[in-house]
Amino acid sequence: SKIAIKVANYLNAGTLLWYFYPDEQEINVYEPGQPVKTLGINDTLDGGKVLPGFKLALKDIFPSE
């Protein structure tokens, strides 16, 4: 798919990538050289080395049902 190609291109360029799935209330975190990490509604997204100190609870960005 086009998304998979774009993700691969960003990873090859050394870019950290967050891909949001609003319907599933999940985020996939792609970091070069690491396995993909899936975060759910009870997890916290952090900025890692790119945005040190950044933290965002997923429950704060996805609407509750």
Coordinates of C-alpha atoms in Angstrom, one line a residue:
S1 CA 0.0 0.0 0.0
K2 CA 1.0 3.6 -0.3
I3 CA 1.2 4.0 3.4
A4 CA 3.7 1.1 3.8
I5 CA 5.9 2.7 1.2
K6 CA 5.8 6.1 2.9
V7 CA 6.6 4.5 6.3
A8 CA 9.5 2.6 4.8
N9 CA 10.8 5.8 3.1
Y10 CA 10.7 7.8 6.4
L11 CA 12.4 5.0 8.3
N12 CA 15.1 4.8 5.7
A13 CA 15.7 8.5 6.1
G14 CA 16.1 8.0 9.9
T15 CA 12.8 9.6 10.9
L16 CA 10.6 8.8 13.9
L17 CA 7.0 8.3 12.7
W18 CA 3.7 8.2 14.6
Y19 CA 0.8 6.8 12.6
F20 CA -2.6 7.4 14.2
Y21 CA -5.6 5.1 13.9
P22 CA -8.5 7.1 15.3
D23 CA -11.2 4.4 14.9
E24 CA -9.1 1.8 16.7
Q25 CA -7.8 4.5 19.2
E26 CA -4.3 3.3 18.6
I27 CA -1.0 4.8 17.4
N28 CA 1.8 2.9 15.8
V29 CA 5.3 4.2 16.6
Y30 CA 7.9 3.6 14.0
E31 CA 11.5 4.2 15.0
P32 CA 14.5 3.3 12.7
G33 CA 16.1 0.0 13.7
Q34 CA 13.3 -0.9 16.2
P35 CA 10.2 -3.1 15.9
V36 CA 6.9 -1.2 15.5
K37 CA 5.3 -0.4 18.8
T38 CA 1.5 -0.2 19.1
L39 CA 0.1 2.1 21.8
G40 CA -3.5 1.8 23.0
I41 CA -5.9 4.1 24.8
N42 CA -4.4 3.5 28.2
D43 CA -0.8 4.2 27.0
T44 CA 1.3 7.4 26.8
L45 CA 3.0 8.6 23.7
D46 CA 6.5 10.1 24.4
G47 CA 8.8 12.0 22.2
G48 CA 11.8 9.8 22.8
K49 CA 15.1 11.3 21.7
V50 CA 13.4 13.6 19.1
L51 CA 11.2 15.5 21.6
P52 CA 12.6 14.9 25.1
G53 CA 10.1 15.5 27.8
F54 CA 7.1 15.3 25.5
K55 CA 4.4 13.0 26.9
L56 CA 0.8 12.7 25.8
A57 CA -1.8 10.3 27.2
L58 CA -3.8 8.7 24.3
K59 CA -7.0 9.0 26.3
D60 CA -6.5 12.8 26.1
I61 CA -6.6 12.8 22.3
F62 CA -9.1 10.1 21.4
P63 CA -12.7 10.7 22.3
S64 CA -14.2 8.4 24.9
E65 CA -17.1 6.2 23.9

